[in-house]
Short mmCIF file of C-alpha atoms in Angstrom, two decimals:
data_model
loop_
_atom_site.label_atom_id
_atom_site.label_comp_id
_atom_site.label_asym_id
_atom_site.label_seq_id
_atom_site.Cartn_x
_atom_site.Cartn_y
_atom_site.Cartn_z
CA MET A 178 0.06 -0.08 0.27
CA ILE A 179 0.99 3.38 -1.20
CA LEU A 180 0.41 6.03 1.64
CA GLU A 181 0.26 10.04 0.05
CA MET A 182 1.63 12.07 2.82
CA LYS A 183 0.05 15.67 2.19
CA VAL A 184 1.21 18.88 3.92
CA PRO A 185 -1.26 19.54 6.99
CA SER A 186 -2.23 22.68 7.99
CA PRO A 187 -0.04 24.59 10.39
CA GLY A 188 -2.43 26.86 11.14
CA GLU A 189 -5.75 29.95 10.10
CA SER A 190 -4.55 31.12 7.44
CA ILE A 191 -1.23 29.80 6.42
CA THR A 192 -1.93 28.22 2.74
CA GLU A 193 1.41 27.84 1.86
CA VAL A 194 4.98 26.09 3.24
CA GLU A 195 8.21 25.57 1.80
CA ILE A 196 10.30 22.73 2.58
CA ALA A 197 13.35 24.08 5.00
CA SER A 198 15.16 20.68 4.90
CA TRP A 199 14.72 16.49 4.30
CA LEU A 200 15.87 15.36 7.12
CA VAL A 201 15.96 11.63 5.41
CA GLU A 202 16.95 10.32 1.71
CA ASP A 203 15.19 9.05 -0.32
CA GLY A 204 14.21 5.77 -0.60
CA ASP A 205 14.79 5.56 3.00
CA TYR A 206 12.99 3.48 5.42
CA VAL A 207 11.19 5.64 8.01
CA GLU A 208 9.33 4.63 11.38
CA LYS A 209 6.01 6.10 11.91
CA ASP A 210 6.15 9.54 13.72
CA GLN A 211 10.05 10.03 12.53
CA ALA A 212 10.69 13.59 12.23
CA ILE A 213 11.12 13.58 7.87
CA ALA A 214 11.07 17.27 7.56
CA GLU A 215 11.61 20.51 8.73
CA VAL A 216 8.59 23.00 6.59
CA ASP A 217 8.61 26.87 6.73
CA SER A 218 5.48 28.41 7.44
CA ASP A 219 5.69 32.54 7.58
CA LYS A 220 5.08 32.20 11.71
CA ALA A 221 7.13 29.44 12.86
CA THR A 222 9.41 26.22 11.53
CA LEU A 223 7.39 23.00 11.62
CA GLU A 224 8.70 18.81 11.55
CA LEU A 225 6.63 17.11 9.30
CA PRO A 226 6.54 13.32 11.26
CA ALA A 227 6.13 10.10 9.30
CA GLU A 228 2.78 9.24 9.52
CA VAL A 229 3.21 5.46 8.73
CA SER A 230 6.32 3.19 8.59
CA GLY A 231 7.88 2.12 5.35
CA THR A 232 10.12 3.06 2.53
CA ILE A 233 9.43 7.21 1.59
CA THR A 234 9.85 8.50 -1.89
CA LEU A 235 10.09 12.65 -2.04
CA LYS A 236 8.15 14.45 -4.35
CA ALA A 237 9.26 17.37 -3.24
CA GLU A 238 12.62 19.70 -3.14
CA GLU A 239 14.86 21.16 -0.79
CA GLY A 240 13.08 24.80 -0.92
CA ASP A 241 10.35 24.38 -2.63
CA ALA A 242 7.17 25.92 -2.02
CA VAL A 243 3.89 23.73 -1.88
CA GLU A 244 0.32 24.55 -0.98
CA VAL A 245 -0.89 23.31 2.29
CA GLY A 246 -2.69 19.53 1.47
CA ALA A 247 -0.17 19.02 -1.18
CA VAL A 248 1.60 15.93 -1.28
CA VAL A 249 5.24 15.87 -0.60
CA CYS A 250 6.37 12.47 -0.22
CA LEU A 251 4.88 8.22 -0.99
CA ILE A 252 5.49 5.81 2.04
CA ASP A 253 5.64 2.20 0.67
CA THR A 254 4.00 0.52 4.13
CA SER A 255 4.07 -2.88 2.32
CA ALA A 256 8.08 -2.67 2.22
CA GLU A 257 10.28 -4.49 4.61
CA LYS A 258 12.23 -2.53 6.92
CA PRO A 259 15.80 -3.60 5.97
CA GLU A 260 18.27 -5.20 9.02
CA SER A 261 21.06 -2.91 10.37
CA SER A 262 23.97 -2.32 9.03
CA ASP A 263 27.43 -1.99 11.06
CA LYS A 264 28.48 0.27 7.52
CA PRO A 265 28.62 4.06 7.81
CA LYS A 266 26.43 5.73 4.68
CA GLU A 267 28.41 6.84 2.31
CA GLU A 268 28.84 10.23 2.32
CA LYS A 269 27.50 12.25 -0.85
CA LYS A 270 29.39 13.31 -3.40
CA VAL A 271 29.17 16.79 -3.59
CA GLU A 272 29.21 17.29 -7.61
CA ALA A 273 31.89 20.04 -8.32
CA SER A 274 29.82 23.08 -9.60
CA LYS A 275 29.84 23.62 -13.15
CA PRO A 276 31.31 26.98 -14.64
CA GLU A 277 28.72 29.34 -15.71
CA THR A 278 28.63 30.13 -19.48
CA THR A 279 28.27 33.39 -20.64
CA LYS A 280 25.40 34.20 -22.20
CA HIS A 281 25.80 36.23 -25.17
CA PRO A 282 23.76 38.62 -27.03
CA ALA A 283 21.95 36.40 -29.55
CA THR A 284 22.99 38.66 -32.39
CA GLU A 285 25.59 41.49 -32.45
CA THR A 286 23.30 43.48 -35.08
CA LYS A 287 22.53 46.49 -32.87
CA THR A 288 18.43 48.00 -33.62
CA TYR A 289 15.93 50.16 -31.92
CA ALA A 290 15.73 47.34 -29.58
CA THR A 291 19.11 46.53 -28.55
CA GLY A 292 19.56 47.92 -24.49
CA SER A 293 15.98 47.88 -24.30
CA ALA A 294 14.29 46.70 -21.34
CA SER A 295 11.07 44.63 -21.22
CA PRO A 296 8.42 45.95 -18.71
CA ALA A 297 8.94 43.09 -16.13
CA ALA A 298 12.80 43.71 -16.74
CA LYS A 299 12.68 47.78 -15.55
CA LYS A 300 10.26 46.73 -13.09
CA ILE A 301 12.94 44.54 -11.86
CA LEU A 302 15.97 47.39 -12.79
CA SER A 303 13.52 50.15 -11.04
CA GLU A 304 13.72 47.98 -7.61
CA LYS A 305 17.63 47.86 -7.76
CA ASP A 306 18.06 51.11 -8.58
CA MET A 307 19.89 50.34 -11.75
CA ASP A 308 19.73 51.87 -15.06
CA ALA A 309 18.98 49.66 -18.11
CA SER A 310 22.65 50.95 -20.29
CA MET A 311 24.28 48.79 -17.20
CA VAL A 312 22.72 45.72 -18.08
CA SER A 313 24.17 43.48 -21.56
CA GLY A 314 20.39 42.20 -22.92
CA THR A 315 20.72 38.49 -24.19
CA GLY A 316 17.18 38.63 -26.12
CA LYS A 317 16.55 39.32 -29.47
CA ASP A 318 18.31 41.70 -31.14
CA GLY A 319 20.18 42.36 -27.81
CA ARG A 320 16.95 42.97 -25.75
CA ILE A 321 16.81 43.13 -21.87
CA THR A 322 15.04 40.16 -20.48
CA LYS A 323 13.02 39.37 -16.79
CA GLU A 324 16.37 37.06 -16.07
CA ASP A 325 18.94 39.52 -17.25
CA ALA A 326 17.36 42.43 -14.82
CA THR A 327 17.19 39.31 -12.34
CA ASN A 328 21.06 38.28 -12.50
CA ALA A 329 22.08 41.78 -12.69
CA VAL A 330 24.34 43.15 -9.72
CA PRO A 331 24.95 46.88 -9.25
CA SER A 332 28.23 48.42 -9.61
CA MET A 333 30.62 48.11 -6.88
CA GLY A 334 32.47 50.47 -7.88
CA THR A 335 36.67 49.91 -9.36
CA PRO A 336 38.22 46.97 -7.66
CA THR A 337 41.61 48.02 -5.59
CA GLY A 338 42.55 44.40 -5.38
CA GLY A 339 41.53 41.60 -2.63
CA SER A 340 38.76 39.70 -2.48
CA ARG A 341 35.72 40.38 -4.29
CA GLY A 342 33.76 37.18 -3.77
CA THR A 343 30.09 37.34 -3.13
CA SER A 344 27.67 34.55 -2.32
CA ARG A 345 23.76 34.41 -2.73
CA SER A 346 21.37 32.47 -0.55
CA LYS A 347 17.43 32.10 -0.56
CA MET A 348 15.97 34.09 2.11
CA SER A 349 13.36 31.68 4.85
CA MET A 350 9.63 31.49 4.53
CA LEU A 351 9.81 32.85 8.09
CA ARG A 352 12.56 35.90 7.17
CA ARG A 353 10.48 36.88 4.07
CA LYS A 354 7.50 37.66 5.95
CA VAL A 355 8.71 39.29 8.78
CA ALA A 356 10.55 41.64 5.70
CA GLU A 357 7.05 41.65 4.34
CA ARG A 358 5.45 42.47 7.48
CA LEU A 359 7.60 45.72 8.64
CA VAL A 360 6.98 47.16 5.31
CA GLU A 361 3.78 47.20 5.92
CA ALA A 362 3.61 48.55 9.28
CA LYS A 363 6.00 51.38 8.06
CA ASN A 364 3.48 51.78 4.88
CA THR A 365 0.14 51.75 6.83
CA THR A 366 0.57 53.12 10.37
CA ALA A 367 1.21 56.62 11.45
CA MET A 368 4.21 55.30 13.44
CA LEU A 369 5.69 58.18 15.97
CA THR A 370 8.49 57.14 18.37
CA THR A 371 8.83 58.63 21.78
CA PHE A 372 11.32 58.04 24.43
CA ASN A 373 12.49 58.57 28.17
CA GLU A 374 15.46 57.24 30.14
CA VAL A 375 14.71 55.25 33.53
CA ASP A 376 17.08 54.76 36.38
CA MET A 377 17.46 51.25 37.50
CA SER A 378 18.97 51.30 40.65
CA SER A 379 15.80 50.24 42.57
CA ILE A 380 15.70 47.64 40.16
CA PHE A 381 19.38 46.55 40.62
CA GLY A 382 19.04 46.94 44.41
CA LEU A 383 16.20 44.61 44.54
CA ARG A 384 17.68 41.80 42.01
CA SER A 385 20.95 42.05 44.30
CA GLU A 386 18.88 41.82 47.62
CA TYR A 387 16.72 39.16 46.28
CA LYS A 388 17.89 37.33 43.20
CA GLU A 389 19.58 33.97 44.89
CA THR A 390 16.57 34.26 47.09
CA PHE A 391 14.23 34.27 44.19
CA LYS A 392 15.92 31.60 42.37
CA SER A 393 16.52 28.92 44.27
CA LYS A 394 12.65 29.24 45.30
CA HIS A 395 11.36 29.16 42.07
CA GLY A 396 13.97 27.69 39.60
CA VAL A 397 14.08 30.86 37.49
CA GLY A 398 15.90 34.15 37.46
CA LEU A 399 15.10 37.95 38.71
CA GLY A 400 15.24 39.26 35.46
CA PHE A 401 14.26 42.89 33.86
CA MET A 402 11.74 41.70 31.50
CA SER A 403 9.33 40.83 34.96
CA PHE A 404 9.68 44.52 35.89
CA PHE A 405 9.18 45.67 32.52
CA THR A 406 6.20 43.36 31.87
CA LEU A 407 4.52 44.28 35.24
CA ALA A 408 5.31 47.92 34.49
CA VAL A 409 3.59 47.94 30.71
CA VAL A 410 0.67 45.69 32.30
CA ARG A 411 0.01 48.87 34.66
CA ALA A 412 0.58 51.39 32.47
CA LEU A 413 -1.88 50.01 29.52
CA LYS A 414 -4.55 50.07 32.32
CA MET A 415 -3.94 53.60 32.78
CA TYR A 416 -3.64 54.06 29.05
CA PRO A 417 -6.68 51.67 27.29
CA ALA A 418 -6.02 52.96 23.52
CA VAL A 419 -2.22 51.59 23.72
CA ASN A 420 -4.21 48.13 24.24
CA SER A 421 -6.35 48.58 21.03
CA MET A 422 -6.23 48.23 17.63
CA ILE A 423 -7.83 49.38 14.33
CA ASP A 424 -10.29 47.40 12.45
CA GLY A 425 -11.11 48.85 9.00
CA LYS A 426 -13.71 52.09 10.85
CA GLU A 427 -13.35 50.89 13.88
CA MET A 428 -11.05 50.83 17.27
CA ILE A 429 -10.55 47.16 19.15
CA SER A 430 -9.81 47.31 22.79
CA TYR A 431 -8.76 45.00 25.10
CA ASP A 432 -9.53 44.45 29.15
CA PHE A 433 -6.85 41.72 29.16
CA CYS A 434 -2.50 42.34 28.16
CA ASP A 435 -1.69 39.48 25.91
CA ILE A 436 2.39 40.50 25.72
CA SER A 437 4.38 39.70 22.76
CA ILE A 438 8.17 39.14 23.20
CA ALA A 439 10.85 39.68 20.16
CA VAL A 440 13.41 36.92 20.57
CA SER A 441 15.97 36.11 18.14
CA GLY A 442 15.60 32.76 17.06
CA PRO A 443 17.79 30.52 14.60
CA LYS A 444 15.52 31.28 12.24
CA GLY A 445 15.05 34.83 12.53
CA LEU A 446 13.03 37.05 14.41
CA MET A 447 9.97 35.44 16.90
CA VAL A 448 7.31 37.30 18.52
CA PRO A 449 5.66 34.76 20.94
CA VAL A 450 2.92 36.04 23.44
CA MET A 451 2.01 35.62 27.49
CA ARG A 452 -1.58 35.28 27.50
CA ASN A 453 -3.25 37.17 29.74
CA ALA A 454 -0.11 39.24 31.76
CA GLU A 455 -1.95 40.78 34.25
CA ASN A 456 -2.45 37.77 36.45
CA LEU A 457 1.11 36.76 36.04
CA SER A 458 3.63 37.62 39.00
CA PHE A 459 7.18 38.00 39.03
CA ARG A 460 7.55 34.57 39.40
CA GLY A 461 4.80 34.01 36.47
CA VAL A 462 6.73 35.63 33.80
CA GLU A 463 10.06 35.19 34.33
CA ALA A 464 8.68 31.68 34.18
CA GLU A 465 6.76 32.16 31.31
CA VAL A 466 9.62 34.23 29.47
CA LYS A 467 12.29 31.40 29.86
CA ARG A 468 9.26 28.60 28.60
CA LEU A 469 8.97 30.77 25.25
CA ALA A 470 12.85 31.42 24.55
CA ILE A 471 13.84 27.95 25.34
CA ARG A 472 10.67 26.69 22.73
CA ALA A 473 11.77 29.55 20.53
CA ARG A 474 15.87 28.97 20.39
CA ASP A 475 14.97 25.12 19.87
CA GLY A 476 12.77 25.62 16.89
CA GLN A 477 9.63 23.92 18.67
CA ILE A 478 7.46 27.23 19.00
CA THR A 479 3.84 26.63 17.77
CA VAL A 480 1.80 28.67 15.34
CA ASP A 481 -0.97 29.27 18.33
CA GLU A 482 2.21 30.72 20.73
CA MET A 483 2.64 33.66 18.67
CA THR A 484 -0.49 34.53 17.38
CA GLY A 485 -2.14 37.74 19.18
CA GLY A 486 -0.85 39.74 21.39
CA THR A 487 -1.70 43.19 21.86
CA PHE A 488 1.50 45.05 23.15
CA THR A 489 5.09 44.14 22.38
CA ILE A 490 8.15 44.67 24.03
CA SER A 491 11.62 44.31 22.40
CA ASN A 492 14.84 44.32 24.41
CA GLY A 493 17.74 45.24 22.01
CA GLY A 494 19.65 46.06 24.69
CA VAL A 495 21.00 42.63 24.78
CA PHE A 496 22.52 43.30 22.39
CA GLY A 497 24.16 46.50 23.26
CA SER A 498 21.77 48.62 21.68
CA MET A 499 21.71 52.32 23.24
CA LEU A 500 19.14 53.97 21.16
CA SER A 501 16.11 52.43 18.73
CA THR A 502 13.23 53.33 16.91
CA PRO A 503 11.09 50.06 17.63
CA ILE A 504 9.02 48.95 14.41
CA ILE A 505 5.35 48.07 15.10
CA ASN A 506 4.07 44.76 15.03
CA PRO A 507 0.81 44.91 12.87
CA PRO A 508 -2.36 44.80 13.86
CA GLN A 509 -0.87 45.94 16.92
CA SER A 510 -0.53 50.10 18.12
CA GLY A 511 2.44 49.67 20.34
CA ILE A 512 5.88 48.51 21.10
CA LEU A 513 8.30 49.36 23.84
CA GLY A 514 11.84 49.01 23.00
CA MET A 515 14.26 48.40 26.11
CA HIS A 516 18.52 49.49 25.65
CA ASN A 517 21.33 48.25 27.13
CA ILE A 518 22.34 50.27 30.58
CA VAL A 519 24.88 52.08 31.25
CA GLU A 520 26.28 54.30 34.17
CA ARG A 521 25.47 58.13 33.77
CA PRO A 522 25.65 61.49 35.23
CA VAL A 523 22.67 62.56 36.41
CA ALA A 524 21.67 65.21 39.02
CA ILE A 525 19.91 64.51 41.83
CA ASP A 526 18.83 67.05 44.46
CA GLY A 527 21.24 68.80 42.62
CA ASN A 528 24.27 67.00 43.43
CA VAL A 529 25.82 65.31 40.17
CA GLU A 530 25.75 61.11 40.46
CA ILE A 531 26.18 58.08 38.78
CA ARG A 532 23.43 55.58 38.41
CA PRO A 533 23.08 53.13 35.84
CA ILE A 534 20.52 54.45 33.33
CA MET A 535 18.51 52.56 30.60
CA TYR A 536 16.82 55.08 27.48
CA VAL A 537 13.61 52.98 26.71
CA ALA A 538 11.22 54.30 23.18
CA LEU A 539 7.47 53.79 22.45
CA SER A 540 6.92 53.84 18.68
CA TYR A 541 2.86 53.59 18.50
CA ASP A 542 0.27 54.12 15.84
CA HIS A 543 -0.67 58.19 16.06
CA ARG A 544 -3.84 57.58 14.35
CA ILE A 545 -5.38 55.97 17.58
CA ILE A 546 -2.76 56.78 19.82
CA ASP A 547 -2.34 60.94 20.68
CA GLY A 548 0.82 62.64 22.03
CA LYS A 549 -0.53 63.17 25.40
CA GLU A 550 -1.18 59.39 26.13
CA SER A 551 2.14 57.73 24.29
CA VAL A 552 4.39 60.18 26.46
CA GLY A 553 1.96 59.20 29.37
CA PHE A 554 2.00 55.60 29.08
CA LEU A 555 5.62 55.93 28.61
CA VAL A 556 6.21 57.91 31.75
CA ALA A 557 3.81 55.56 33.84
CA VAL A 558 6.28 52.80 32.44
CA LYS A 559 9.40 55.12 33.51
CA GLU A 560 7.80 55.51 37.44
CA ALA A 561 7.01 51.78 37.96
CA LEU A 562 10.24 50.93 37.18
CA GLU A 563 11.65 53.61 39.21
CA ASN A 564 9.81 52.81 41.78
CA PRO A 565 9.06 49.10 42.05
CA VAL A 566 8.36 48.16 45.83
CA GLU A 567 5.26 50.57 45.73
CA LEU A 568 3.71 50.34 42.27
CA LEU A 569 4.49 47.04 41.11
CA MET A 570 4.50 45.20 44.85
CA ASN A 571 2.18 47.20 46.90
CA ASN A 572 5.01 47.77 49.33
CA ASN A 573 5.50 44.13 50.30
CA VAL A 574 8.43 42.53 48.48
CA ASN A 575 8.64 39.04 50.24
CA LYS A 576 4.55 38.42 49.14
CA ALA A 577 5.07 40.20 45.42
CA LEU A 578 8.05 37.89 44.99
CA GLU A 579 6.62 34.64 46.81
CA LEU A 580 9.49 33.95 49.01
#
């Protein structure tokens, strides 16, 4: 019996996936539930398990984009499992890449068509900001074809010696989708960014005093993310417009806080969501952040875990960023950017003191969030971070940290 394995739906609204890599070879014997391939959707990378045991025949190549429901391989269930062999598998022979043959124009006779680009080629050259005179056409009478435009490389100036090699690799479907969403956010929102600075002294003091006890009791560290998440939740309750989205001619406001956290994974930027963060304690936030970060790092994050979210927190400070203007994660209306912490001289009661300072940035959609609300929101976050015992812990540190 031959079983056709079809691409399962990774999630709602996803109609196409890409074969990122085959984990087996054509003709291999696979066991039921064995991972046979990794597939990329526009939201996550998922493993494709074998539905039955048998000999596999691949029907799609790595890098192919296939529709959900399409047949990607066949499994012959009547095949017997081969006896195990101690002989190591032969390594794949890598074929030497054949030198590319240089294409020459079909004819050297110059006509009115020589050097002119087809409509498709014009569009590609325009996107590359290249002039048609910079490209040699291989079409009839020297016309520039779509393929010529696609292969054309902008001038890098006059070489002066040294290596000038280049490489080309296909972007993953996830990376392409992230790029589309970033451009969409820039083009469809009235995005504005406001900045402030936070004195992190109080948080440093709390972490220094309680982090060891907190970790020994709860098994997770007392990091900055719990303070920022709870400060954001408090500010969202004070300024509900920041916890809203535009849907056509209507504004949808939420009475819950699903906080998205930007995480850099092996496949690119991922944004898993902490559901109902308003119900989480310091321990709850730290445990959820750790769980989601590990799943994103290991490529196990699911589409459902990245779906939704009413507000995003992005921590560029872990990479050393001093200041940035984070881009909104559509259809959300706001994103808070955290940055690195640097000791800076500040004026305190007329005296200059050295304090650990972090610059924070709030990018927001000005279509539904006014300047008063955006500035007020960021100030509320600043106040909570600078006075966490009173505003985030209700003046009871041990109870807040569940010690």
